[in-house]
Structures are given as C-alpha cells and as structure tokens.
Short mmCIF file of C-alpha atoms and ligand atoms in Angstrom, two decimals:
data_model
loop_
_atom_site.label_atom_id
_atom_site.label_comp_id
_atom_site.label_asym_id
_atom_site.label_seq_id
_atom_site.Cartn_x
_atom_site.Cartn_y
_atom_site.Cartn_z
CA MET A 132 -139.22 -6.77 -34.66
CA TRP A 133 -136.99 -5.43 -31.90
CA THR A 134 -136.63 -1.72 -32.67
CA GLY A 135 -137.46 -0.68 -29.09
CA ARG A 136 -134.00 -1.11 -27.65
CA PHE A 137 -131.93 -0.29 -30.73
CA SER A 138 -130.91 3.04 -32.16
CA GLN A 139 -129.07 1.72 -35.23
CA ALA A 140 -130.38 -0.45 -38.02
CA THR A 141 -128.83 -3.88 -38.47
CA ALA A 142 -125.79 -3.71 -40.76
CA ASP A 143 -126.27 -5.14 -44.22
CA LEU A 144 -123.52 -7.68 -43.72
CA VAL A 145 -125.10 -8.86 -40.50
CA LEU A 146 -128.40 -9.35 -42.31
CA LYS A 147 -126.63 -11.32 -45.01
CA TYR A 148 -124.67 -13.33 -42.48
CA GLY A 149 -127.58 -14.09 -40.19
CA GLU A 150 -130.49 -14.69 -42.50
CA SER A 151 -131.90 -18.18 -42.75
CA ILE A 152 -134.92 -17.38 -44.88
CA SER A 153 -133.07 -18.50 -48.02
CA TYR A 154 -133.49 -22.07 -46.74
CA ASP A 155 -135.80 -22.17 -43.72
CA TRP A 156 -138.74 -20.99 -45.84
CA LYS A 157 -139.13 -24.75 -46.35
CA LEU A 158 -140.66 -24.86 -42.86
CA TYR A 159 -143.55 -22.55 -43.81
CA LYS A 160 -146.30 -25.17 -43.67
CA HIS A 161 -145.31 -26.29 -40.20
CA ASP A 162 -144.75 -22.74 -39.01
CA ILE A 163 -148.27 -21.80 -40.07
CA ALA A 164 -149.84 -24.92 -38.52
CA GLY A 165 -148.01 -24.13 -35.26
CA SER A 166 -149.22 -20.53 -35.32
CA ILE A 167 -152.85 -21.52 -35.89
CA ALA A 168 -152.72 -24.00 -32.99
CA HIS A 169 -151.07 -21.37 -30.80
CA ALA A 170 -153.70 -18.78 -31.72
CA ARG A 171 -156.48 -21.26 -30.95
CA ALA A 172 -155.03 -21.75 -27.47
CA GLN A 173 -155.06 -17.96 -27.02
CA LEU A 174 -158.70 -17.94 -28.09
CA LYS A 175 -159.56 -20.66 -25.55
CA ALA A 176 -157.73 -18.68 -22.87
CA GLY A 177 -159.86 -15.64 -23.69
CA MET A 178 -156.87 -13.70 -24.95
CA LEU A 179 -158.21 -13.40 -28.48
CA THR A 180 -161.80 -12.66 -29.41
CA PRO A 181 -163.40 -15.10 -31.87
CA GLU A 182 -163.14 -12.33 -34.49
CA GLU A 183 -159.44 -11.82 -33.82
CA PHE A 184 -158.79 -15.55 -33.99
CA ALA A 185 -160.74 -15.83 -37.24
CA ALA A 186 -158.69 -12.98 -38.72
CA ILE A 187 -155.44 -14.67 -37.68
CA GLU A 188 -156.49 -18.05 -38.98
CA SER A 189 -157.73 -16.81 -42.34
CA GLY A 190 -154.76 -14.48 -42.66
CA LEU A 191 -152.35 -17.36 -42.10
CA LYS A 192 -154.27 -19.54 -44.53
CA SER A 193 -154.12 -16.87 -47.21
CA ILE A 194 -150.37 -16.58 -46.65
CA LEU A 195 -150.08 -20.37 -46.97
CA ALA A 196 -152.00 -20.31 -50.24
CA ASP A 197 -149.79 -17.53 -51.60
CA ILE A 198 -146.60 -19.35 -50.65
CA GLU A 199 -147.81 -22.53 -52.32
CA ALA A 200 -148.78 -20.59 -55.44
CA GLY A 201 -145.30 -19.05 -55.54
CA ASN A 202 -146.72 -15.58 -54.86
CA PHE A 203 -144.95 -14.81 -51.64
CA GLU A 204 -141.90 -12.63 -51.34
CA TRP A 205 -139.48 -13.55 -48.61
CA SER A 206 -137.38 -10.78 -47.16
CA ILE A 207 -133.92 -11.25 -45.67
CA LYS A 208 -134.55 -8.14 -43.54
CA LEU A 209 -136.99 -10.34 -41.63
CA GLU A 210 -134.29 -12.97 -41.11
CA ASP A 211 -136.23 -16.18 -40.93
CA VAL A 212 -139.46 -17.95 -41.81
CA HIS A 213 -141.06 -17.16 -38.44
CA MET A 214 -140.64 -13.39 -38.71
CA ASN A 215 -141.47 -13.28 -42.40
CA ILE A 216 -144.82 -14.94 -41.83
CA GLU A 217 -145.71 -13.08 -38.65
CA SER A 218 -144.88 -9.71 -40.12
CA GLU A 219 -146.85 -10.40 -43.29
CA LEU A 220 -149.79 -11.50 -41.16
CA THR A 221 -149.79 -8.21 -39.30
CA ARG A 222 -149.45 -6.32 -42.57
CA ARG A 223 -152.53 -8.15 -43.87
CA ILE A 224 -154.83 -8.17 -40.82
CA GLY A 225 -153.49 -5.37 -38.64
CA ALA A 226 -153.90 -5.34 -34.85
CA PRO A 227 -154.77 -9.03 -34.13
CA GLY A 228 -151.55 -10.11 -35.89
CA ALA A 229 -149.54 -8.28 -33.25
CA LYS A 230 -151.09 -10.48 -30.55
CA LEU A 231 -149.99 -13.79 -32.06
CA HIS A 232 -146.52 -13.91 -30.52
CA THR A 233 -147.88 -13.79 -26.93
CA ALA A 234 -146.34 -16.51 -24.70
CA ARG A 235 -144.22 -17.75 -27.58
CA SER A 236 -140.65 -17.30 -28.79
CA ARG A 237 -138.91 -18.14 -32.00
CA ASN A 238 -136.98 -20.57 -29.85
CA ASP A 239 -139.92 -22.84 -29.14
CA GLN A 240 -141.31 -22.05 -32.57
CA VAL A 241 -138.24 -23.29 -34.43
CA ALA A 242 -138.02 -26.39 -32.27
CA THR A 243 -141.68 -27.10 -33.06
CA ASP A 244 -141.31 -26.47 -36.78
CA THR A 245 -138.26 -28.70 -37.15
CA ARG A 246 -139.93 -31.53 -35.23
CA LEU A 247 -142.99 -31.28 -37.46
CA TYR A 248 -140.73 -31.13 -40.50
CA CYS A 249 -138.79 -34.24 -39.40
CA ARG A 250 -142.04 -36.09 -38.75
CA ALA A 251 -143.45 -35.30 -42.20
CA GLU A 252 -140.20 -36.05 -44.00
CA ILE A 253 -139.74 -39.29 -42.07
CA ASP A 254 -143.18 -40.35 -43.28
CA SER A 255 -142.28 -39.73 -46.90
CA THR A 256 -138.88 -41.38 -46.46
CA LEU A 257 -140.62 -44.45 -45.03
CA ALA A 258 -142.80 -44.69 -48.12
CA LEU A 259 -139.75 -44.38 -50.39
CA LEU A 260 -137.86 -47.00 -48.38
CA GLU A 261 -140.74 -49.38 -48.91
CA ASP A 262 -140.77 -48.66 -52.65
CA MET A 263 -137.05 -49.49 -52.73
CA GLN A 264 -137.71 -52.71 -50.83
CA ARG A 265 -140.50 -53.62 -53.24
CA ALA A 266 -138.18 -53.15 -56.22
CA LEU A 267 -135.54 -55.36 -54.59
CA VAL A 268 -138.03 -58.05 -53.59
CA ALA A 269 -139.44 -58.17 -57.12
CA LYS A 270 -135.93 -58.56 -58.56
CA ALA A 271 -135.07 -61.15 -55.92
CA GLU A 272 -138.14 -63.11 -56.89
CA GLU A 273 -137.44 -62.85 -60.62
CA TYR A 274 -133.94 -64.28 -60.19
CA ALA A 275 -134.47 -66.12 -56.90
CA GLU A 276 -132.50 -69.24 -57.80
CA VAL A 277 -129.83 -67.78 -60.07
CA ARG A 278 -126.62 -68.84 -58.40
CA ILE A 279 -123.57 -66.64 -58.00
CA PRO A 280 -120.43 -66.79 -55.94
CA GLY A 281 -120.72 -65.01 -52.60
CA TYR A 282 -117.64 -62.99 -51.68
CA THR A 283 -115.67 -62.24 -48.57
CA HIS A 284 -112.65 -59.95 -48.95
CA LEU A 285 -113.96 -59.71 -52.51
CA GLN A 286 -112.56 -63.23 -53.04
CA ARG A 287 -114.90 -66.03 -54.04
CA ALA A 288 -116.19 -67.65 -50.86
CA GLN A 289 -119.33 -69.82 -51.09
CA PRO A 290 -122.25 -70.08 -53.49
CA VAL A 291 -125.29 -67.91 -52.89
CA THR A 292 -128.15 -66.78 -55.13
CA ILE A 293 -129.20 -63.46 -56.60
CA GLY A 294 -132.36 -63.85 -54.55
CA HIS A 295 -130.46 -64.27 -51.28
CA HIS A 296 -128.03 -61.47 -52.10
CA LEU A 297 -130.75 -58.92 -52.95
CA LEU A 298 -132.83 -59.95 -49.94
CA ALA A 299 -129.87 -59.05 -47.73
CA TYR A 300 -130.48 -55.42 -48.73
CA VAL A 301 -134.21 -55.81 -48.14
CA GLU A 302 -133.46 -56.89 -44.55
CA MET A 303 -131.14 -53.91 -44.04
CA LEU A 304 -133.72 -51.48 -45.38
CA GLY A 305 -136.33 -53.15 -43.17
CA ARG A 306 -134.27 -52.19 -40.13
CA ASP A 307 -133.91 -48.69 -41.56
CA VAL A 308 -137.70 -48.52 -41.58
CA THR A 309 -138.09 -49.54 -37.93
CA ARG A 310 -135.17 -47.33 -36.89
CA LEU A 311 -136.87 -44.30 -38.46
CA GLN A 312 -140.22 -45.24 -36.91
CA ASP A 313 -138.53 -45.42 -33.53
CA CYS A 314 -136.86 -42.06 -34.08
CA ARG A 315 -140.22 -40.58 -35.13
CA ARG A 316 -141.84 -41.78 -31.90
CA ARG A 317 -139.15 -40.11 -29.83
CA LEU A 318 -139.28 -36.77 -31.63
CA ASN A 319 -143.05 -36.40 -31.75
CA ILE A 320 -143.19 -34.22 -28.63
CA SER A 321 -144.41 -30.62 -28.55
CA PRO A 322 -141.98 -27.95 -27.36
CA LEU A 323 -144.52 -25.12 -27.83
CA GLY A 324 -145.05 -23.26 -24.59
CA SER A 325 -141.40 -23.48 -23.61
CA GLY A 326 -141.06 -19.87 -24.76
CA ALA A 327 -137.56 -18.50 -25.03
CA ILE A 328 -136.22 -20.66 -22.18
CA ALA A 329 -138.49 -20.61 -19.12
CA GLY A 330 -142.07 -20.98 -20.32
CA SER A 331 -144.34 -17.99 -19.82
CA THR A 332 -146.34 -16.25 -17.14
CA ILE A 333 -149.24 -16.63 -19.56
CA ASN A 334 -150.20 -20.27 -19.41
CA LEU A 335 -151.78 -21.46 -22.63
CA ASP A 336 -153.10 -25.00 -23.00
CA ARG A 337 -149.95 -26.83 -24.11
CA VAL A 338 -151.69 -30.19 -24.32
CA GLY A 339 -154.42 -28.78 -26.56
CA ILE A 340 -151.80 -27.24 -28.87
CA ALA A 341 -149.88 -30.52 -28.97
CA GLU A 342 -153.03 -32.47 -29.83
CA GLU A 343 -153.94 -30.12 -32.63
CA LEU A 344 -150.48 -30.55 -34.12
CA GLY A 345 -150.56 -34.34 -33.81
CA PHE A 346 -147.84 -34.53 -31.14
CA ASP A 347 -148.01 -37.45 -28.71
CA ALA A 348 -147.07 -35.41 -25.64
CA VAL A 349 -145.61 -32.11 -24.44
CA SER A 350 -141.97 -31.65 -23.47
CA GLU A 351 -141.32 -31.78 -19.74
CA ASN A 352 -138.49 -29.28 -19.42
CA SER A 353 -138.48 -25.91 -21.17
CA MET A 354 -134.68 -25.67 -21.24
CA ASP A 355 -134.29 -29.13 -22.73
CA ALA A 356 -136.97 -28.36 -25.30
CA ILE A 357 -135.24 -25.17 -26.45
CA ALA A 358 -131.67 -26.35 -26.37
CA ASP A 359 -131.44 -29.90 -27.57
CA ARG A 360 -131.24 -31.02 -31.17
CA ASP A 361 -130.84 -34.73 -30.47
CA TYR A 362 -133.91 -35.45 -32.61
CA ILE A 363 -132.11 -33.88 -35.55
CA MET A 364 -128.93 -35.83 -34.91
CA GLU A 365 -130.87 -39.06 -34.54
CA THR A 366 -132.75 -38.38 -37.75
CA LEU A 367 -129.48 -37.62 -39.55
CA PHE A 368 -127.99 -40.80 -38.17
CA CYS A 369 -130.92 -42.85 -39.45
CA LEU A 370 -130.54 -41.23 -42.86
CA SER A 371 -126.78 -41.90 -42.79
CA VAL A 372 -127.38 -45.59 -42.19
CA ILE A 373 -129.79 -45.72 -45.12
CA GLY A 374 -127.08 -44.01 -47.16
CA THR A 375 -124.56 -46.62 -46.06
CA HIS A 376 -126.84 -49.45 -47.13
CA LEU A 377 -127.51 -47.86 -50.51
CA SER A 378 -123.80 -47.19 -50.92
CA ARG A 379 -122.88 -50.82 -50.38
CA MET A 380 -125.56 -51.94 -52.79
CA SER A 381 -124.14 -49.43 -55.26
CA GLU A 382 -120.68 -50.90 -54.91
CA ASP A 383 -122.08 -54.36 -55.65
CA LEU A 384 -123.84 -53.04 -58.75
CA VAL A 385 -120.70 -51.25 -59.96
CA LEU A 386 -118.86 -54.57 -59.73
CA TRP A 387 -121.68 -56.68 -61.13
CA SER A 388 -122.11 -54.43 -64.16
CA SER A 389 -118.40 -54.54 -65.05
CA ALA A 390 -117.14 -56.76 -67.87
CA GLU A 391 -115.10 -58.65 -65.27
CA PHE A 392 -118.19 -59.76 -63.36
CA GLY A 393 -120.94 -59.26 -65.92
CA PHE A 394 -123.62 -60.48 -63.49
CA CYS A 395 -126.02 -57.65 -64.37
CA THR A 396 -126.85 -55.19 -67.10
CA LEU A 397 -128.19 -51.80 -66.09
CA SER A 398 -130.65 -50.16 -68.46
CA ASP A 399 -129.48 -47.49 -70.89
CA ALA A 400 -131.85 -45.11 -69.12
CA HIS A 401 -129.99 -45.53 -65.84
CA THR A 402 -126.42 -45.35 -67.11
CA THR A 403 -124.38 -42.72 -68.89
CA GLY A 404 -121.92 -42.70 -71.76
CA SER A 405 -118.50 -41.18 -72.13
CA SER A 406 -117.85 -38.02 -74.11
CA LEU A 407 -114.64 -39.60 -75.37
CA MET A 408 -114.85 -43.42 -75.32
CA PRO A 409 -117.73 -44.55 -77.53
CA GLN A 410 -118.05 -48.01 -75.98
CA LYS A 411 -118.57 -46.83 -72.39
CA LYS A 412 -121.71 -47.43 -70.35
CA ASN A 413 -121.09 -46.15 -66.86
CA PRO A 414 -122.99 -46.91 -63.64
CA ASP A 415 -123.08 -43.26 -62.56
CA VAL A 416 -126.22 -43.63 -60.44
CA SER A 417 -124.46 -46.20 -58.27
CA GLU A 418 -121.30 -44.14 -58.07
CA LEU A 419 -123.22 -41.00 -57.11
CA THR A 420 -125.14 -42.92 -54.47
CA ARG A 421 -121.85 -44.21 -53.07
CA GLY A 422 -120.42 -40.68 -53.19
CA LYS A 423 -123.42 -39.00 -51.61
CA SER A 424 -123.12 -41.12 -48.48
CA GLY A 425 -120.22 -38.78 -47.65
CA ARG A 426 -122.42 -35.75 -47.38
CA LEU A 427 -124.98 -37.63 -45.28
CA TYR A 428 -122.27 -38.37 -42.71
CA GLY A 429 -120.98 -34.82 -43.07
CA ASN A 430 -124.43 -33.44 -42.26
CA LEU A 431 -124.66 -35.58 -39.13
CA VAL A 432 -121.21 -34.55 -37.96
CA SER A 433 -121.89 -30.85 -38.71
CA VAL A 434 -124.87 -30.80 -36.38
CA MET A 435 -123.18 -32.79 -33.63
CA VAL A 436 -120.18 -30.47 -33.65
CA ALA A 437 -122.36 -27.35 -33.80
CA VAL A 438 -124.30 -28.44 -30.71
CA LYS A 439 -121.68 -30.07 -28.51
CA GLY A 440 -120.12 -26.99 -26.88
CA LEU A 441 -123.21 -24.85 -26.44
CA PRO A 442 -124.19 -23.68 -22.96
CA LEU A 443 -127.88 -24.21 -22.27
CA THR A 444 -130.13 -23.08 -23.80
CA TYR A 445 -130.67 -21.47 -27.20
CA ASN A 446 -127.65 -20.12 -29.03
CA ARG A 447 -127.70 -18.85 -32.57
CA ASP A 448 -125.31 -21.64 -33.57
CA LEU A 449 -128.42 -23.83 -33.60
CA GLN A 450 -129.59 -22.13 -36.77
CA GLU A 451 -126.89 -24.23 -38.48
CA ASP A 452 -128.98 -27.36 -37.91
CA LYS A 453 -131.35 -26.78 -40.80
CA GLU A 454 -129.34 -26.92 -44.00
CA PRO A 455 -127.78 -30.31 -43.14
CA LEU A 456 -131.19 -31.63 -42.13
CA PHE A 457 -132.90 -30.49 -45.32
CA ASP A 458 -130.01 -31.69 -47.46
CA SER A 459 -130.01 -35.18 -45.99
CA PHE A 460 -133.73 -35.70 -46.49
CA GLU A 461 -133.52 -34.38 -50.05
CA THR A 462 -130.47 -36.49 -50.84
CA ILE A 463 -132.00 -39.69 -49.48
CA ALA A 464 -135.32 -39.13 -51.22
CA LEU A 465 -133.71 -38.80 -54.62
CA ALA A 466 -131.33 -41.69 -53.98
CA LEU A 467 -134.18 -44.01 -53.02
CA ARG A 468 -136.29 -43.01 -55.99
CA VAL A 469 -133.61 -43.35 -58.63
CA ASN A 470 -132.23 -46.59 -57.21
CA ALA A 471 -135.67 -48.20 -57.00
CA GLU A 472 -136.21 -47.35 -60.63
CA MET A 473 -132.76 -48.60 -61.65
CA VAL A 474 -133.09 -51.90 -59.79
CA ALA A 475 -136.50 -52.48 -61.38
CA ALA A 476 -134.97 -52.04 -64.83
CA MET A 477 -131.86 -54.14 -64.15
CA ARG A 478 -131.35 -57.49 -65.92
CA ILE A 479 -129.36 -60.38 -64.50
CA ASN A 480 -127.10 -62.27 -66.94
CA GLU A 481 -127.72 -65.86 -65.99
CA ASP A 482 -124.95 -67.32 -68.19
CA LYS A 483 -122.29 -65.11 -66.60
CA CYS A 484 -123.57 -66.01 -63.15
CA ALA A 485 -123.55 -69.72 -64.00
CA ALA A 486 -119.98 -69.57 -65.30
CA ALA A 487 -118.74 -67.81 -62.18
CA VAL A 488 -120.53 -70.11 -59.76
CA SER A 489 -119.21 -73.24 -61.50
CA ASP A 490 -115.87 -72.68 -59.75
CA PRO A 491 -115.58 -75.85 -57.61
CA LEU A 492 -113.43 -74.06 -55.04
CA LEU A 493 -116.64 -72.41 -53.84
CA LEU A 494 -117.50 -75.81 -52.35
CA ALA A 495 -114.24 -76.38 -50.50
CA THR A 496 -116.01 -75.71 -47.21
CA ASP A 497 -118.75 -78.17 -48.15
CA LEU A 498 -115.99 -80.70 -48.73
CA ALA A 499 -114.70 -80.12 -45.20
CA ASP A 500 -118.28 -80.56 -43.91
CA TYR A 501 -118.40 -83.85 -45.87
CA LEU A 502 -115.35 -85.08 -43.93
CA VAL A 503 -116.88 -83.87 -40.66
CA ARG A 504 -119.91 -86.04 -41.39
CA LYS A 505 -117.48 -88.97 -41.67
CA GLY A 506 -116.26 -88.21 -38.16
CA VAL A 507 -113.21 -86.04 -38.93
CA PRO A 508 -112.84 -83.11 -36.50
CA PHE A 509 -113.41 -79.84 -38.39
CA ARG A 510 -109.91 -78.42 -37.87
CA HIS A 511 -108.44 -81.63 -39.32
CA ALA A 512 -110.96 -81.67 -42.17
CA HIS A 513 -110.01 -78.07 -42.99
CA GLU A 514 -106.39 -79.19 -43.28
CA LEU A 515 -107.24 -82.19 -45.48
CA VAL A 516 -109.28 -80.02 -47.84
CA GLY A 517 -106.53 -77.40 -47.86
CA LYS A 518 -104.15 -80.07 -49.06
CA ALA A 519 -106.54 -81.13 -51.81
CA VAL A 520 -106.88 -77.47 -52.87
CA ALA A 521 -103.07 -77.21 -52.98
CA VAL A 522 -102.87 -80.30 -55.23
CA ALA A 523 -105.61 -78.92 -57.49
CA VAL A 524 -104.07 -75.45 -57.74
CA GLY A 525 -100.55 -76.92 -58.13
CA SER A 526 -101.59 -79.16 -61.01
CA ALA A 527 -103.99 -76.63 -62.55
CA THR A 528 -106.82 -79.15 -62.10
CA PRO A 529 -110.28 -78.06 -60.95
CA LEU A 530 -110.81 -79.35 -57.41
CA ASN A 531 -113.77 -81.49 -58.46
CA GLN A 532 -111.65 -83.19 -61.13
CA LEU A 533 -109.06 -84.65 -58.77
CA THR A 534 -109.33 -88.43 -58.99
CA LEU A 535 -110.48 -90.58 -56.11
CA GLU A 536 -106.89 -91.81 -55.87
CA GLN A 537 -105.57 -88.27 -55.55
CA PHE A 538 -108.10 -87.58 -52.77
CA ARG A 539 -107.26 -90.90 -51.08
CA ALA A 540 -103.56 -90.14 -51.23
CA ILE A 541 -104.30 -87.14 -49.01
CA SER A 542 -106.55 -89.06 -46.63
CA PRO A 543 -108.40 -92.38 -46.61
CA GLU A 544 -111.34 -90.50 -45.09
CA TYR A 545 -112.22 -89.34 -48.61
CA GLY A 546 -114.76 -91.90 -49.85
CA GLU A 547 -116.13 -92.93 -53.22
CA ASP A 548 -118.96 -90.41 -52.81
CA VAL A 549 -116.54 -87.45 -52.61
CA HIS A 550 -117.37 -86.09 -56.05
CA ALA A 551 -121.06 -85.76 -55.12
CA VAL A 552 -120.07 -82.84 -52.86
CA PHE A 553 -119.56 -80.72 -55.97
CA ASN A 554 -123.21 -80.86 -56.91
CA LEU A 555 -124.57 -77.31 -56.43
CA ASP A 556 -128.15 -78.52 -55.97
CA ARG A 557 -126.98 -80.56 -53.03
CA ALA A 558 -125.00 -77.63 -51.65
CA PHE A 559 -128.14 -75.46 -51.51
CA GLU A 560 -130.44 -78.24 -50.32
CA LEU A 561 -128.25 -79.05 -47.34
CA ARG A 562 -128.34 -75.48 -46.04
CA THR A 563 -131.74 -75.78 -44.38
CA ASN A 564 -131.22 -73.59 -41.31
CA PRO A 565 -133.06 -70.27 -41.19
CA GLY A 566 -131.03 -67.52 -42.80
CA ALA A 567 -129.14 -69.77 -45.22
CA PRO A 568 -129.57 -69.47 -49.00
CA ASN A 569 -131.78 -72.54 -49.30
CA PRO A 570 -134.48 -72.19 -52.02
CA ALA A 571 -137.29 -72.79 -49.50
CA ASN A 572 -135.88 -70.12 -47.18
CA THR A 573 -135.61 -67.64 -50.02
CA ALA A 574 -139.18 -68.33 -51.11
CA ARG A 575 -140.41 -67.98 -47.54
CA ARG A 576 -138.65 -64.66 -47.07
CA ILE A 577 -139.89 -63.33 -50.41
CA ALA A 578 -143.44 -64.24 -49.38
CA TYR A 579 -142.92 -62.55 -46.01
CA TRP A 580 -141.70 -59.29 -47.51
CA LYS A 581 -144.34 -59.28 -50.23
CA SER A 582 -147.12 -59.56 -47.71
CA LEU A 583 -145.53 -56.98 -45.37
CA LEU A 584 -145.06 -54.52 -48.22
CA SER A 585 -148.42 -55.06 -49.90
N1 LIG B 818 -133.82 -18.75 -37.23
C1 LIG B 818 -133.58 -19.15 -35.89
C2 LIG B 818 -133.02 -20.57 -35.87
O1 LIG B 818 -133.11 -21.19 -36.84
C3 LIG B 818 -134.86 -19.12 -35.12
C4 LIG B 818 -134.69 -18.88 -33.66
C5 LIG B 818 -134.10 -17.54 -33.44
N2 LIG B 818 -134.09 -17.19 -32.06
C6 LIG B 818 -133.35 -16.21 -31.63
N3 LIG B 818 -133.42 -15.95 -30.38
N4 LIG B 818 -132.54 -15.50 -32.38
O2 LIG B 818 -132.49 -21.02 -34.91
#
C-alpha cells in the first residue's frame, strides 16, 4: 500500500507486532458501509462514473457476503481491516478499486468504523439491559412483599422486601440505559472527510456521507476527529458502571444463596458443583460476574492511559483502543444474558426470609420514631432505645419481649402501646414516602417499570 517510498519489505516481526487484523476484522460491516457512502459521495462529485461506482458497491457487497459466510481470508501483511478490504476490492474489480481511497485516510476511516461499531453495540447492549431489568422486575413482582432484613455494613439494619431490594437494581440499570443513550447521542458524529489530519483538497459531501451512515452531524474539527477517543472512554465507562451494578447484585446473590442466609436458591442449571466435595452447589455465575468487573475497569484505564500523552493527532498507539473496547462489549453482553436467565430461574425461600426478618432489633429505629411521636427529641429517643437494646442484649431477651415495666424503668415516655411497634405490617405501612419500601410504593414502581419495559 505504500511501496513507492520504500526499498525494503516490512520485517516479519514488524508485521506481527503491528497487525490488528486478528481483532479489528470485527469492524468489517462498518468499514464496508463507510466505504460505500464514501464512494457514493465521489460519484456525486463526478469523480467516479456510475459504472465505476456500481463496480465498487457490488464488489464491496460481495466481500461482505463472503466475510459473513466465513469465506474471506484475512492477511496480516495487509495489517488491518481497512487495507484488507480495500486491497481485495481492487483485486476483484481492478481499476475503480484504486480510486476508492481518494480524500480519505485510514485515520478518519478507523474513527468512523469505531463510532459505528459503538453505536451498534450500544443498541444491542440497551436491549440486553432491558431484558435484565425485565427479569428483575418479574422476580420483584413474584416476591414483592417477602420481607427480609436490609443491611448496612452487612449488619442487620431495617426491614425491607425482596421486591424493594430487587427494584433497587432495576433503578440502577435504568440509569445505565439513559447513560448509554446519552453517550450514543454524543458519539454519533461523522469524522469522515477529516482525512489523515487536515481534511482534503478534494471536498466530498461530508453531510451526505454522514446522512447515509445514520450520523446526526459531521465533526467540526479534523484534528479533534482524528485524535480523540473520548467516545471510546465514555463507552467503556458506561460499561464499567453496568459491570459495577451487576457485580454488587452478584455479591448479594452469593450471600443470599449461602446456608448462612438461605434467602434464595439458584437453579442447578446456573450453578456448578465441586470436583471434590459432593455436597457443593456454587454460585459461579455471580462470582464470575463480580470478577469480570475488574477487566471492564482495566479496559477503561488501558484506553485512558494509551491516549493521555499523545501529541495531536493520530499516533499508532491509538490502535490499542480496539481490543479493550471489543472485550468490554462482549463481556457485558454475556454477563447480562446469563444473569437475566439466572435471576429468572431463582427461587426465594420465604421461610428463611421470614425467620431472618423476625429479629425485633430491626425495628429499633421504629421504636425511636415511636418516642419521637410522643414528643421526645430524636437524639434523646435514640439514647432511650439504645438503653433498651442494652437491657435486651444483656439479658438475652428479644427486644420486643422486654416487659412494659422494663421499658418504663428506662423512661416513662414508653407507653402501654410500645409493643405494637414490633408489628412488621405497621412498620411497612408507616413508610409512605416515595422511595420507601411500602407495599403501595413497590406496586407502583413495578407497574411503572412493566409499562416502560413492555
Ligand atoms: N489500524 C489502525 C488503527 O487501528 C488504523 C489507522 C492506521 N493509520 C495509520 N496512519 N497507520 O488505528
């Protein structure tokens, strides 16, 4: 492709070191779409005859068909996806193929291809995110009012429900959806026409090309368009956040499926056994999801570090953006699919949940609120309940089984109705504010998500 200036062939090790075709072949569909749009602009500018354009278009389409049928041989001598396709085109159609690269560089080509790739992969990730949300909403609805302890510091805190807990993840994934949509809007800009760095003396219709490729606009600065990879970093960040959310859900499921918690049972199909211990049923899917969040962050950091010290504009370092990008999309896609399936097959053990949530200490804060309603300032109420907890713990008596006299000995503010505080129905009914785990709130939110996701 550049024999003119060179008198030696590229060394084998340099070919091996520099090739990207072993992974960037994944851009072929976008590369071909970009080339057809570019050729059409050359046709409109009178730089290709209709016959030449037709030859280019059908040549590229036949290459596309061969790639999709698995009948295309990629060559590392041709370095990357752009040169592999262009050189094969010329081999197939002859002279018109050699005109295709007019007013274009691999620099604007690769920026175009990766934007189109991100856009397409974001669209499929969005669909998978919604599938994951649907699985969680269905499970939240099935066990909406099954009560469990909520935890802070992994210590029992206050009662919540399975419905409320699972919906927390639905909310997080909902923000992941809008974050990706926002990222998609920002990256859907056409760099084609930026050339290697400074545009071209041959002015093709950039807007027409952008429209054909479904871009919302054209980039406004050729150097920016060639050099920046912020759209890749932003995409990788969005994927990292999804990974974080899935990882935290995984940690909950690892705990819930343990004998110690026993809140849920994962299906045999979504767990694995031990080669040594016959009784084991391990939550490997959750552990792998937790573990894979590490590589999602690693991919983000790789690209940020690769880009940060580069002088404008294109530097070959930028070729290092693709493997992390591909890996993150592939990792997230599989994680979303397998977790949606696993959540759908998960059973909640209502007896275990009921036993855990019967701990009256979960309502210690409600007891303080009870005193507040009697006019005790909250800080003082906190102290009075703390004392009651100390008596209960000290005498190995459940808090709700302290006698009225024992409560009164701590403070006369405790009234005859004190034991009513330990009624869980009451505890949930009182929490009427939006966002609290009140049954009506949970039902409302389930209905909201079901209609949004339908
Ligand atoms: N394979 C290259 C990349 O991924 C394409 C652009 C190459 N441009 C160049 N001037 N060497 O970045």
